XYZ file of C-alpha atoms in Angstrom:
477
model
C 26.948 -35.149 1.673
C 24.794 -32.320 2.719
C 24.017 -32.843 6.423
C 20.823 -30.799 6.246
C 19.225 -33.041 3.620
C 20.538 -36.201 5.193
C 17.377 -36.956 7.268
C 15.323 -36.768 4.068
C 17.488 -38.988 2.039
C 18.319 -41.637 4.784
C 14.998 -43.436 4.332
C 15.416 -43.770 0.587
C 19.025 -44.923 1.058
C 18.210 -47.550 3.637
C 15.197 -48.828 1.561
C 17.474 -49.446 -1.379
C 19.959 -51.104 0.889
C 17.234 -53.418 2.351
C 15.854 -54.372 -1.076
C 19.375 -55.114 -2.493
C 20.254 -57.071 0.759
C 16.985 -59.071 0.613
C 17.516 -59.929 -3.061
C 21.156 -60.872 -2.426
C 20.463 -63.193 0.534
C 17.313 -64.722 -1.140
C 19.684 -65.922 -3.850
C 22.146 -67.103 -1.127
C 19.260 -68.931 0.522
C 18.308 -70.707 -2.750
C 21.986 -71.687 -3.251
C 22.216 -73.202 0.213
C 19.028 -75.160 -0.295
C 20.341 -76.444 -3.533
C 23.625 -77.355 -1.958
C 21.831 -79.232 0.846
C 19.879 -81.209 -1.709
C 23.080 -82.183 -3.530
C 24.701 -83.184 -0.243
C 21.706 -85.304 0.638
C 21.751 -87.120 -2.706
C 25.521 -87.789 -2.442
C 24.911 -89.373 1.027
C 22.225 -91.602 -0.482
C 19.355 -89.792 1.178
C 17.287 -88.298 -1.700
C 14.593 -85.785 -1.116
C 10.996 -86.946 -1.676
C 9.708 -86.071 -5.157
C 6.086 -85.513 -6.461
C 6.135 -89.073 -7.756
C 5.070 -91.846 -5.318
C 8.243 -93.096 -3.388
C 9.240 -96.587 -4.180
C 8.734 -98.971 -1.323
C 10.356 -102.414 -1.424
C 7.938 -105.270 -0.937
C 8.745 -108.745 0.453
C 6.907 -112.061 0.221
C 5.385 -113.423 3.379
C 4.746 -117.034 4.017
C 1.431 -116.404 5.676
C -0.136 -113.741 3.431
C 0.049 -111.355 0.527
C 2.982 -109.233 -0.405
C 3.479 -106.485 2.192
C 5.729 -103.644 3.375
C 9.062 -104.115 5.198
C 9.195 -103.908 8.902
C 8.180 -100.909 10.887
C 11.852 -100.335 11.609
C 12.521 -99.731 7.932
C 9.509 -97.394 7.762
C 10.848 -95.194 10.546
C 14.277 -95.009 8.781
C 12.475 -93.776 5.600
C 10.744 -91.060 7.648
C 14.056 -89.880 9.078
C 15.398 -89.672 5.500
C 12.537 -87.445 4.548
C 13.061 -85.245 7.541
C 16.754 -84.587 7.007
C 16.363 -82.329 3.980
C 13.825 -80.252 5.881
C 16.390 -79.774 8.625
C 18.941 -78.773 5.996
C 16.497 -76.133 4.655
C 15.962 -74.724 8.099
C 19.768 -74.501 8.688
C 20.119 -72.736 5.329
C 17.374 -70.280 6.330
C 19.119 -69.454 9.576
C 22.435 -69.001 7.955
C 20.874 -66.763 5.241
C 19.010 -64.547 7.706
C 22.242 -64.311 9.920
C 24.202 -63.128 6.878
C 21.496 -60.643 5.988
C 21.526 -59.203 9.490
C 25.387 -58.843 9.475
C 25.202 -57.108 6.105
C 22.605 -54.536 7.321
C 24.597 -53.672 10.479
C 26.046 -50.134 10.181
C 29.840 -50.072 9.889
C 31.927 -49.164 12.931
C 32.393 -45.301 12.693
C 35.879 -45.338 14.073
C 37.170 -48.012 11.650
C 35.283 -46.346 8.764
C 36.751 -42.974 9.465
C 40.353 -44.215 9.879
C 40.129 -46.300 6.675
C 38.723 -43.247 4.816
C 41.480 -40.867 6.202
C 44.196 -43.255 4.976
C 42.506 -43.734 1.554
C 42.232 -40.006 0.946
C 45.379 -38.627 2.557
C 48.161 -41.215 2.764
C 51.015 -40.144 0.397
C 51.654 -43.678 -0.874
C 48.498 -44.607 -2.755
C 49.632 -48.268 -3.188
C 49.148 -48.467 0.681
C 52.310 -50.547 0.968
C 51.198 -52.670 -2.063
C 47.885 -53.666 -0.380
C 44.385 -53.849 -1.727
C 42.913 -51.126 0.503
C 39.319 -51.763 -0.574
C 39.644 -55.528 0.271
C 41.149 -54.636 3.594
C 38.208 -52.335 4.391
C 35.777 -55.280 4.392
C 38.256 -57.378 6.463
C 38.682 -54.606 9.082
C 34.923 -54.090 9.449
C 34.271 -57.884 9.665
C 36.726 -58.217 12.513
C 34.864 -55.551 14.517
C 31.577 -57.257 13.743
C 33.020 -60.438 15.234
C 33.732 -58.638 18.524
C 37.301 -57.229 18.149
C 37.837 -53.782 19.563
C 37.894 -50.959 16.957
C 40.944 -49.401 18.687
C 42.994 -52.569 18.091
C 41.754 -52.815 14.512
C 42.671 -49.270 13.725
C 46.191 -49.695 15.153
C 46.806 -52.783 13.050
C 45.473 -50.901 10.037
C 47.971 -48.049 10.438
C 50.819 -50.449 11.100
C 50.005 -52.332 7.871
C 51.182 -49.233 5.983
C 54.794 -49.978 7.064
C 55.489 -46.305 7.704
C 57.531 -45.483 10.794
C 55.971 -42.092 11.165
C 52.308 -42.978 10.829
C 50.707 -43.944 14.120
C 47.589 -43.770 16.334
C 47.459 -40.971 18.950
C 45.559 -41.802 22.133
C 42.682 -39.555 23.381
C 44.742 -38.069 26.221
C 47.670 -37.117 24.027
C 45.350 -35.711 21.275
C 43.636 -33.641 23.963
C 47.034 -32.191 24.927
C 47.869 -31.452 21.365
C 44.644 -29.617 20.908
C 45.657 -27.283 23.773
C 48.047 -25.701 21.363
C 45.467 -25.232 18.606
C 45.813 -21.580 17.401
C 42.100 -21.527 16.800
C 41.640 -21.980 20.530
C 38.043 -23.195 20.246
C 38.476 -27.031 20.552
C 38.051 -27.843 16.793
C 40.172 -29.885 14.370
C 39.516 -28.802 10.783
C 40.467 -30.682 7.565
C 39.546 -30.838 3.886
C 37.353 -33.692 2.566
C 37.340 -35.316 -0.874
C 35.531 -32.339 -2.315
C 38.182 -29.967 -0.869
C 35.671 -28.512 1.468
C 36.831 -27.565 5.001
C 34.927 -29.718 7.561
C 35.050 -30.401 11.326
C 37.080 -33.615 11.146
C 36.539 -34.955 14.668
C 34.137 -34.308 17.569
C 34.879 -31.128 19.514
C 36.662 -31.575 22.745
C 34.593 -31.748 25.953
C 34.376 -28.377 27.654
C 35.516 -26.341 24.581
C 33.436 -23.509 23.255
C 32.830 -25.517 20.062
C 31.390 -28.343 22.120
C 29.107 -25.987 24.122
C 27.825 -24.441 20.848
C 26.734 -27.928 19.686
C 29.001 -28.181 16.734
C 29.299 -31.641 15.172
C 31.872 -33.664 13.327
C 31.230 -33.458 9.522
C 29.827 -29.905 9.454
C 31.226 -27.698 6.680
C 33.059 -24.434 7.519
C 33.214 -21.801 4.893
C 34.828 -18.872 6.697
C 36.499 -17.910 10.033
C 35.791 -14.288 10.656
C 36.413 -12.572 7.328
C 38.745 -15.301 6.004
C 37.320 -17.632 3.378
C 38.783 -21.063 2.853
C 38.161 -20.655 -0.879
C 40.882 -18.024 -0.858
C 43.161 -19.039 2.122
C 44.742 -22.281 3.199
C 44.014 -23.807 6.638
C 47.487 -22.788 7.848
C 47.088 -19.244 6.627
C 43.759 -18.881 8.540
C 45.213 -20.434 11.721
C 48.279 -18.137 11.352
C 46.126 -15.047 11.174
C 43.888 -16.043 13.999
C 46.991 -16.759 16.220
C 48.508 -13.439 15.159
C 45.404 -11.354 15.828
C 44.708 -13.268 19.098
C 41.054 -12.170 19.267
C 38.861 -12.994 22.260
C 36.383 -14.812 19.935
C 36.077 -15.997 16.302
C 33.008 -16.287 14.050
C 32.601 -19.458 12.019
C 30.356 -19.442 9.007
C 28.810 -22.911 8.578
C 27.269 -24.322 5.357
C 23.933 -25.819 6.397
C 22.478 -26.581 2.955
C 22.477 -25.425 -0.612
C 22.574 -21.645 -0.374
C 22.078 -21.731 3.442
C 24.788 -20.582 5.980
C 24.748 -20.046 9.722
C 27.180 -17.969 11.846
C 28.424 -19.152 15.186
C 30.463 -16.995 17.593
C 32.938 -19.001 19.680
C 34.936 -17.614 22.514
C 38.629 -18.601 22.485
C 38.558 -20.230 25.981
C 42.089 -21.698 25.490
C 43.857 -18.674 24.178
C 47.211 -18.014 25.739
C 49.994 -15.676 24.552
C 52.022 -17.960 22.205
C 55.663 -18.519 23.213
C 58.079 -16.758 20.876
C 59.406 -19.144 18.231
C 62.370 -16.838 17.209
C 65.206 -15.477 19.343
C 67.025 -12.621 17.654
C 69.695 -10.024 18.153
C 72.533 -7.985 16.601
C 76.232 -8.001 17.317
C 79.301 -6.367 15.902
C 82.367 -8.530 15.071
C 85.995 -7.536 15.390
C 85.977 -5.914 12.022
C 83.037 -3.701 12.952
C 80.655 -5.673 10.822
C 77.032 -5.928 12.155
C 75.573 -9.474 11.969
C 71.991 -10.250 12.809
C 71.137 -13.677 14.240
C 67.856 -15.505 14.212
C 67.511 -18.740 16.256
C 64.476 -20.878 15.636
C 63.633 -23.360 18.320
C 60.698 -24.748 16.385
C 58.892 -24.087 13.147
C 55.346 -22.951 13.536
C 52.539 -20.771 12.237
C 54.149 -17.634 13.745
C 57.687 -18.328 12.705
C 57.807 -16.491 9.341
C 55.954 -13.510 10.892
C 58.289 -13.254 13.830
C 61.355 -13.604 11.449
C 59.966 -10.805 9.314
C 59.539 -8.576 12.258
C 63.021 -9.352 13.500
C 64.619 -8.699 10.129
C 63.049 -5.247 9.962
C 64.107 -4.404 13.489
C 67.631 -5.686 13.168
C 68.033 -4.039 9.695
C 67.101 -0.672 11.187
C 69.883 -1.261 13.828
C 72.387 -1.721 10.981
C 72.583 -5.546 10.403
C 74.293 -6.240 7.123
C 74.054 -10.042 7.018
C 72.253 -12.911 8.803
C 72.984 -16.143 10.594
C 69.904 -18.458 10.981
C 70.547 -20.987 13.746
C 68.598 -24.232 13.275
C 70.626 -26.385 15.578
C 68.395 -28.556 17.847
C 65.288 -27.472 15.941
C 63.228 -30.686 15.608
C 60.875 -29.253 13.018
C 57.173 -28.380 13.078
C 55.019 -27.127 10.272
C 56.366 -27.804 6.746
C 54.174 -25.052 5.102
C 55.527 -22.637 7.846
C 59.118 -23.651 6.932
C 58.377 -22.734 3.333
C 56.902 -19.422 4.379
C 60.135 -18.672 6.288
C 62.218 -19.647 3.235
C 60.218 -17.212 1.079
C 61.685 -14.291 3.133
C 65.097 -14.978 1.513
C 64.067 -16.221 -2.014
C 62.902 -14.368 -5.058
C 59.375 -14.840 -6.387
C 59.066 -17.810 -8.782
C 62.051 -19.759 -7.327
C 61.380 -23.393 -6.492
C 61.503 -23.742 -2.677
C 61.009 -27.512 -2.563
C 59.532 -30.523 -4.293
C 56.644 -32.463 -2.648
C 55.015 -35.895 -3.218
C 51.287 -35.846 -2.517
C 48.603 -38.555 -2.663
C 46.942 -36.706 -5.600
C 49.938 -36.743 -7.915
C 52.100 -39.581 -9.335
C 55.331 -37.607 -9.270
C 56.886 -34.740 -7.161
C 55.331 -31.333 -7.524
C 57.471 -28.223 -7.365
C 56.463 -25.536 -4.802
C 57.098 -22.056 -6.153
C 57.807 -19.014 -4.062
C 54.844 -16.512 -4.067
C 52.208 -19.076 -5.098
C 49.849 -17.839 -2.370
C 48.846 -14.272 -2.849
C 48.334 -13.394 0.836
C 52.059 -13.510 1.520
C 53.364 -11.345 -1.341
C 54.609 -8.732 1.145
C 57.035 -11.274 2.634
C 58.576 -12.651 -0.537
C 62.242 -11.783 -1.025
C 62.194 -9.136 1.714
C 65.720 -10.148 2.885
C 68.452 -9.830 0.279
C 71.547 -9.651 2.479
C 74.048 -12.600 2.810
C 72.881 -15.614 4.912
C 74.439 -18.612 6.556
C 72.505 -21.455 8.280
C 73.805 -23.500 11.255
C 72.636 -27.124 11.502
C 73.345 -30.230 13.491
C 72.006 -33.727 14.188
C 69.111 -32.165 16.070
C 68.011 -30.261 12.987
C 65.074 -32.286 11.534
C 61.907 -32.326 9.492
C 60.638 -28.800 8.706
C 63.860 -27.173 9.722
C 65.671 -29.333 7.149
C 63.225 -28.161 4.432
C 64.008 -24.628 5.308
C 67.762 -25.319 5.173
C 67.638 -27.212 1.898
C 65.431 -24.581 0.249
C 68.025 -21.847 0.934
C 70.975 -23.953 0.046
C 69.339 -25.434 -3.058
C 68.810 -21.859 -4.391
C 72.444 -20.934 -3.714
C 71.174 -18.574 -1.064
C 72.960 -19.867 2.044
C 75.681 -22.404 2.923
C 75.067 -25.001 5.687
C 77.593 -25.045 8.575
C 77.863 -27.600 11.224
C 77.127 -31.357 11.081
C 74.814 -33.692 9.272
C 71.163 -33.140 9.965
C 68.728 -35.726 11.247
C 67.159 -36.687 7.853
C 63.287 -36.642 8.043
C 61.338 -35.470 5.070
C 57.909 -36.898 5.935
C 54.930 -34.653 6.624
C 52.307 -35.884 9.137
C 48.773 -34.814 9.202
C 46.668 -35.519 12.359
C 42.987 -36.637 11.789
C 40.553 -36.893 14.661
C 38.444 -40.044 15.056
C 34.946 -40.447 16.472
C 36.337 -42.212 19.588
C 38.363 -39.059 20.468
C 41.646 -40.713 19.353
C 43.475 -39.536 16.222
C 45.615 -40.980 13.437
C 48.851 -39.287 12.376
C 49.511 -40.141 8.717
C 52.342 -39.368 6.387
C 50.548 -37.087 3.845
C 53.552 -35.894 1.857
C 57.268 -36.237 1.414
C 59.565 -33.252 0.681
C 62.773 -32.985 -1.206
C 65.046 -30.057 -2.123
C 64.462 -27.587 -4.993
C 66.214 -29.930 -7.413
C 64.940 -33.173 -5.819
C 67.815 -33.340 -3.256
C 67.020 -36.140 -0.785
C 66.606 -35.274 2.821
C 66.350 -38.814 4.192
C 69.669 -39.746 5.640
C 70.461 -36.145 6.561
C 71.942 -33.121 4.801
C 75.660 -32.836 4.706
C 76.938 -29.398 5.641
C 79.085 -27.307 3.347
C 81.328 -26.526 6.160
C 81.574 -29.150 8.968
C 82.219 -28.538 12.636
C 85.757 -29.679 12.081
C 86.362 -26.772 9.605
C 86.233 -23.076 10.455
C 84.595 -19.935 9.225
C 86.888 -17.061 9.866
C 88.802 -19.134 12.400
C 85.647 -20.066 14.319
C 83.526 -23.265 14.639
C 79.819 -22.754 14.458
C 79.577 -22.625 18.285
C 82.553 -20.268 18.405
C 80.930 -18.176 15.620
C 77.789 -17.666 17.630
C 79.815 -16.933 20.766
C 81.976 -14.421 18.927
C 78.782 -12.769 17.609
C 77.540 -12.495 21.210
C 74.512 -14.700 20.548
C 72.929 -16.548 23.476
C 74.333 -20.029 24.051
C 72.101 -22.933 22.733
C 70.304 -24.359 25.727
C 67.354 -26.697 26.221
């Protein structure tokens, strides 16, 4: 919804809600009264009717026929009062239900439920009726249960080992590594618009500028989200490392506003790629690239290293992914594009919006055309049990296109992609938003078996011995 027009439309919306709720609960009230009448009749205590009530008469020895005793008269009065009490109870229950219905939903539970509905890759939600659970979760909070506990149970009900709730302190630490550096978490909504998905962190430049959760962001500096992905924008901001960024906010139909934010948390990012060149015993020059993690700068640093090492005479490459626990899946595909031709299938992905896996083709995003297929020399990839997640996607993309053999031991086996979504209570939910497989549907779960295991040799050397012979730095923590 348009935040700028929200104050004007809220009155109309709430009036409609009040009218519908009043009508609904009036009907409930009538039903409760009707039920009380039926209950009274079953118990032998009928309501008084417009006709004169029948009163039993008895013959008296000393006078005319008269009424029963005063005790019976009092009993009759009590019978008449009982339906009135039932009506009052029905009224109290009806208005209590109306008040509960008009109470605004808990914002944290509402946001978490919505993030799961829109973004969780399994749209059967572990074979649960997600709409029915929505009402149940909100009702539990209305009854006094803490929203934090309800959200945790909500995420656990998905049965996914990788989806979880991130507490506020941990989320704050994660934000410290935000390449935007302004204290914001951005995400796309149902309309594919980029919005501020959670409240800005205290003390950040975004918080000081008064930015709010739900505001729409059209551009960062000269980069439009209509043309570039979130990752591409973050990558460029991180690469440029400017002292400030300008956000263009959509305030209303045809109205925009620019906000300049200082990058208070900027720090020189740690290199994600170690590289070098060595000459083997045959005089062959081999370039090596070791990725400790896979992040927004990985493809850029690899491209720079390839150019530098090629100028020094490198004739082939060794990519060392041992101990690489992963990182950004889109960044892994960007790295794979350096070694693959345009149009090749880098991976298959299962998303919430599609029923079956979707192929990801090399060169789909125009802003990376200069990187595609820039490395044509022979490649080998080193892996082990510590190679996981995004690094496995990079490895299977190269092997699946017959571009590089895998050398070492079986990989970890994680193909799930997690998205992190900030909540109004400053916590966040990490949800599996996609699952990757190889170019031809090769499963990553369970691990990728190497083409040459550690027990075999490549030119008489194990993977560790190969790197030592190449003169590459030894793998360390």
